[in-house]
Coordinates of C-alpha atoms in Angstrom, one line a residue:
M1 CA 218.4 76.7 201.0
Q2 CA 219.5 74.3 198.3
I3 CA 217.2 72.9 195.6
I4 CA 217.8 69.3 194.7
T5 CA 216.2 67.6 191.7
T6 CA 217.9 64.1 191.6
K7 CA 217.9 61.2 194.0
Q8 CA 221.7 60.9 193.7
E9 CA 222.2 64.4 194.9
L10 CA 219.7 63.9 197.6
L11 CA 221.5 60.8 198.9
Q12 CA 224.8 62.7 199.0
H13 CA 223.4 65.4 201.2
V14 CA 221.6 63.0 203.5
E15 CA 224.8 61.0 203.9
A16 CA 226.8 64.1 204.8
C17 CA 224.2 64.9 207.5
K18 CA 224.3 61.4 208.8
Q19 CA 228.1 61.5 209.0
Q20 CA 227.9 64.6 211.1
N21 CA 225.3 63.0 213.4
K22 CA 222.7 65.6 212.6
T23 CA 219.0 64.9 213.2
I24 CA 217.0 65.1 210.0
G25 CA 213.4 66.2 209.7
L26 CA 211.2 65.7 206.6
V27 CA 208.1 67.4 205.4
P28 CA 206.6 65.7 202.4
T29 CA 204.3 68.0 200.3
M30 CA 202.8 68.3 196.9
G31 CA 203.6 72.0 196.7
A32 CA 201.2 74.9 196.3
L33 CA 202.3 75.6 199.9
H34 CA 200.2 77.6 202.3
A35 CA 200.2 78.5 206.0
G36 CA 199.3 75.0 206.9
H37 CA 202.5 73.6 205.3
A38 CA 204.4 76.5 206.9
S39 CA 203.4 75.4 210.3
L40 CA 204.8 71.9 209.6
V41 CA 208.1 73.3 208.3
R42 CA 208.4 75.6 211.3
R43 CA 208.0 72.8 213.7
C44 CA 210.4 70.6 211.7
V45 CA 213.0 73.3 211.7
S46 CA 212.6 73.8 215.5
E47 CA 212.9 70.1 216.3
N48 CA 215.7 69.0 214.0
D49 CA 219.2 70.0 212.9
V50 CA 218.4 69.8 209.2
T51 CA 215.0 70.1 207.4
F52 CA 214.3 68.5 204.1
V53 CA 211.0 69.4 202.3
S54 CA 209.9 67.5 199.3
V55 CA 207.6 69.1 196.6
F56 CA 206.3 66.4 194.3
V57 CA 202.8 66.1 192.8
N58 CA 202.7 62.4 192.9
P59 CA 200.9 61.0 189.9
T60 CA 200.4 57.5 191.3
Q61 CA 198.0 58.7 194.0
F62 CA 195.6 60.4 191.6
N63 CA 192.9 58.2 190.2
N64 CA 191.5 61.2 188.3
K65 CA 193.8 62.5 185.5
E66 CA 191.9 65.7 185.3
D67 CA 192.4 66.3 189.0
L68 CA 196.1 65.7 188.6
A69 CA 196.3 68.1 185.7
K70 CA 194.5 70.9 187.6
Y71 CA 196.5 70.5 190.8
P72 CA 198.1 73.9 191.5
R73 CA 201.9 74.1 191.0
N74 CA 204.2 77.1 191.7
I75 CA 207.7 75.7 192.6
W76 CA 209.4 79.1 192.7
R77 CA 206.9 80.6 195.1
D78 CA 207.2 77.4 197.2
A79 CA 211.0 77.8 197.2
D80 CA 210.8 81.4 198.4
L81 CA 208.5 80.4 201.3
L82 CA 210.6 77.5 202.4
S83 CA 213.8 79.5 202.3
N84 CA 212.2 82.2 204.5
L85 CA 211.0 79.5 206.9
G86 CA 214.6 78.2 207.4
A87 CA 214.3 74.9 205.5
H88 CA 217.8 73.6 204.4
F89 CA 216.9 71.5 201.4
L90 CA 214.1 71.4 198.9
F91 CA 213.8 68.1 196.9
A92 CA 211.7 68.7 193.8
P93 CA 212.1 65.7 191.5
T94 CA 210.2 64.9 188.2
P95 CA 208.0 61.8 188.1
E96 CA 210.6 60.2 185.8
E97 CA 213.3 60.8 188.5
M98 CA 211.1 59.2 191.2
Y99 CA 209.7 56.2 189.3
T100 CA 210.5 53.8 186.5
A101 CA 208.0 53.5 183.7
E102 CA 206.9 50.2 185.1
E103 CA 206.3 51.7 188.5
M104 CA 204.3 54.5 186.9
N105 CA 202.0 52.1 185.2
S106 CA 201.4 49.5 187.9
T107 CA 199.7 49.6 191.3
F108 CA 202.0 49.6 194.3
E109 CA 200.9 46.7 196.5
F110 CA 200.5 47.2 200.2
G111 CA 198.4 45.6 203.0
F112 CA 196.5 48.3 204.8
N113 CA 194.8 46.1 207.5
G114 CA 191.4 47.6 206.4
L115 CA 192.4 51.3 206.9
D116 CA 191.9 51.9 203.1
Q117 CA 188.4 50.4 203.0
V118 CA 186.6 53.5 204.3
M119 CA 186.2 57.2 203.5
E120 CA 189.0 58.4 201.0
G121 CA 190.1 54.8 200.3
K122 CA 186.5 53.8 199.4
M123 CA 186.0 56.8 197.2
R124 CA 189.4 56.9 195.5
P125 CA 190.5 53.3 194.8
G126 CA 194.3 53.1 194.6
H127 CA 194.9 56.5 196.1
F128 CA 196.6 55.3 199.3
N129 CA 198.7 52.8 197.3
G130 CA 200.2 55.8 195.6
V131 CA 200.6 57.6 198.9
V132 CA 202.4 54.7 200.6
Q133 CA 204.5 54.3 197.4
V134 CA 205.9 57.8 197.4
V135 CA 206.1 58.3 201.2
S136 CA 208.0 55.0 201.7
R137 CA 210.4 56.0 198.9
L138 CA 211.0 59.4 200.5
F139 CA 211.7 57.7 203.8
Y140 CA 214.2 55.4 202.2
L141 CA 216.0 58.3 200.5
V142 CA 216.0 60.8 203.3
R143 CA 216.2 58.5 206.3
P144 CA 214.6 61.1 208.6
D145 CA 214.4 61.0 212.4
R146 CA 211.0 62.7 212.2
A147 CA 208.5 63.2 209.5
Y148 CA 205.7 65.8 209.7
F149 CA 202.1 65.5 208.3
G150 CA 199.0 67.6 208.8
E151 CA 195.9 66.2 210.5
K152 CA 193.6 67.6 207.9
D153 CA 194.5 64.4 205.9
Y154 CA 193.6 62.3 208.9
Q155 CA 193.2 59.0 207.1
Q156 CA 196.5 59.5 205.3
L157 CA 198.2 60.2 208.7
A158 CA 196.7 57.0 210.2
I159 CA 197.9 54.9 207.2
I160 CA 201.4 56.3 207.3
R161 CA 201.6 55.6 211.1
Y162 CA 200.5 52.0 210.3
M163 CA 203.0 51.7 207.5
V164 CA 205.9 52.7 209.8
S165 CA 204.9 50.7 212.9
G166 CA 202.4 47.9 212.0
S167 CA 203.0 46.8 208.5
A168 CA 205.6 44.8 206.6
F169 CA 207.7 48.0 206.7
A170 CA 207.8 48.0 210.5
G171 CA 211.4 48.5 211.7
T172 CA 212.6 49.4 208.1
F173 CA 212.9 53.1 208.9
G174 CA 214.5 52.7 212.3
D175 CA 213.1 54.9 215.1
L176 CA 211.3 57.2 212.7
Q177 CA 208.8 59.4 214.5
I178 CA 205.6 60.4 212.6
V179 CA 204.5 63.8 213.9
G180 CA 200.9 64.8 213.3
C181 CA 200.3 68.6 213.3
P182 CA 196.9 70.3 213.9
I183 CA 194.8 71.7 211.1
V184 CA 195.5 75.3 210.3
R185 CA 192.4 77.4 209.4
E186 CA 191.7 80.7 207.9
E187 CA 190.1 83.3 210.2
S188 CA 186.7 82.2 208.7
G189 CA 187.3 78.6 209.9
L190 CA 187.9 77.2 206.4
A191 CA 190.7 74.5 206.6
L192 CA 193.7 75.6 204.5
S193 CA 194.2 73.5 201.4
S194 CA 196.1 73.8 198.2
R195 CA 192.8 73.1 196.5
N196 CA 191.4 76.4 197.9
E197 CA 193.3 78.2 195.2
R198 CA 190.8 76.8 192.8
L199 CA 187.9 78.4 194.7
S200 CA 186.4 81.7 193.6
E201 CA 185.8 84.3 196.4
S202 CA 182.1 83.5 196.5
E203 CA 182.9 79.7 196.6
K204 CA 185.3 80.4 199.6
Q205 CA 182.5 82.1 201.4
T206 CA 180.2 79.1 200.7
A207 CA 182.9 76.6 201.8
V208 CA 183.2 78.2 205.2
N209 CA 179.9 76.5 206.1
I210 CA 181.7 73.2 206.1
S211 CA 183.8 74.0 209.2
R212 CA 180.9 76.0 210.8
I213 CA 178.7 73.0 210.7
L214 CA 181.4 70.6 211.9
F215 CA 182.1 72.9 215.0
E216 CA 178.3 73.1 215.7
S217 CA 178.1 69.3 215.6
R218 CA 180.2 69.2 218.8
E219 CA 177.2 70.7 220.6
W220 CA 174.8 68.2 218.9
A221 CA 177.0 65.4 220.1
K222 CA 176.2 66.3 223.7
T223 CA 172.6 65.1 223.4
Q224 CA 172.4 63.0 220.2
S225 CA 173.7 59.7 219.0
V226 CA 176.5 59.1 216.6
A227 CA 174.0 58.2 213.8
E228 CA 171.8 61.2 214.5
V229 CA 174.8 63.7 214.4
Q230 CA 176.2 62.0 211.3
Q231 CA 172.9 62.5 209.5
R232 CA 172.4 66.0 210.8
V233 CA 175.8 67.1 209.5
V234 CA 175.1 65.7 206.1
D235 CA 171.7 67.3 205.9
A236 CA 173.0 70.7 207.1
I237 CA 175.9 70.8 204.6
N238 CA 173.7 69.7 201.7
A239 CA 171.2 72.4 202.6
V240 CA 173.8 75.0 201.7
E241 CA 173.5 76.0 198.1
G242 CA 176.8 75.1 196.2
L243 CA 177.8 72.3 198.6
E244 CA 177.4 68.5 198.2
V245 CA 178.6 65.9 200.7
E246 CA 180.4 62.9 199.3
Y247 CA 180.7 61.3 202.7
Y248 CA 180.7 62.1 206.4
E249 CA 181.9 59.4 208.7
I250 CA 182.3 59.4 212.5
V251 CA 185.0 56.9 213.3
D252 CA 187.4 55.8 216.0
Q253 CA 190.6 58.0 215.8
S254 CA 192.8 54.9 215.9
T255 CA 191.1 52.2 213.9
L256 CA 189.0 54.3 211.6
L257 CA 186.1 51.9 212.2
P258 CA 182.6 53.4 212.8
A259 CA 182.5 54.9 216.3
A260 CA 180.0 53.6 218.8
D261 CA 180.1 56.8 220.8
F262 CA 182.0 60.1 220.9
S263 CA 184.7 59.2 223.5
H264 CA 187.5 58.8 221.0
A265 CA 185.8 59.8 217.8
I266 CA 186.7 62.0 214.8
G267 CA 184.3 63.1 212.1
C268 CA 185.8 63.1 208.6
V269 CA 184.0 64.8 205.7
T270 CA 184.5 65.3 202.0
V271 CA 182.4 68.0 200.3
Y272 CA 182.2 69.3 196.7
C273 CA 182.1 73.1 196.6
G274 CA 181.3 73.5 192.9
P275 CA 183.8 71.3 191.1
V276 CA 186.4 71.5 193.9
R277 CA 186.7 68.5 196.3
L278 CA 187.5 69.6 199.9
I279 CA 188.2 67.6 203.0
D280 CA 188.0 68.5 206.7
N281 CA 187.5 66.8 210.1
I282 CA 186.6 67.5 213.7
K283 CA 187.6 65.7 216.8
Y284 CA 184.8 65.1 219.4

């Protein structure tokens, strides 16, 4: 596996792959890789001739500088994992390589068609502007045939799909296929996340209650309304000492608008476990 740190070198490798008519898969990440990321890379390797993985903690999607500073980083451990998984290229640029000073200090403008007005977008203003900024740049640079994203960040996945097929970018990236991959969980049920590294062992045991309650809510949904299940999930999680719900929304899987029933619904939650902000979701 080759490690690339500049856009110029990246473009050279991409062009060589294109000239050989090789299919290219891309897995964009922010590093601190875990088994969830590994599942994306394995699928990418199995479905494409060449796999590119980016590791870049994108500063423009953080509206909390402290959160950016504390985000876990271990590029050499990430590189070892990716090499063992069969990835061909690791793109690990600096912020200065990815952005000009003006881009770093201004908001990337994008029309989200309302997808950014709920849940994460509501709680983290500007977050998805930064996500679209970096992902679109990676798509321009790598020109992948397929790009792989985890369903744990469900709203992000919905926005990236919209960016590729329904926004002003539509058609820009050719026939790019966005591949959503299922959440990977620990045996306890806790959704894997790079932020889990910041949890103590006791906090991890506490955080397991998030997924436990979400799975239980599928049973509640058989006899109760959307509003009743939504409130019951919030109350149940908040009743666990050490957990505090920021939001729990039951929305349509496609539009992210509030769901009228459970026929095509997904429940998305953000919970603070101590100081660590965790997200999860459950499809009904």
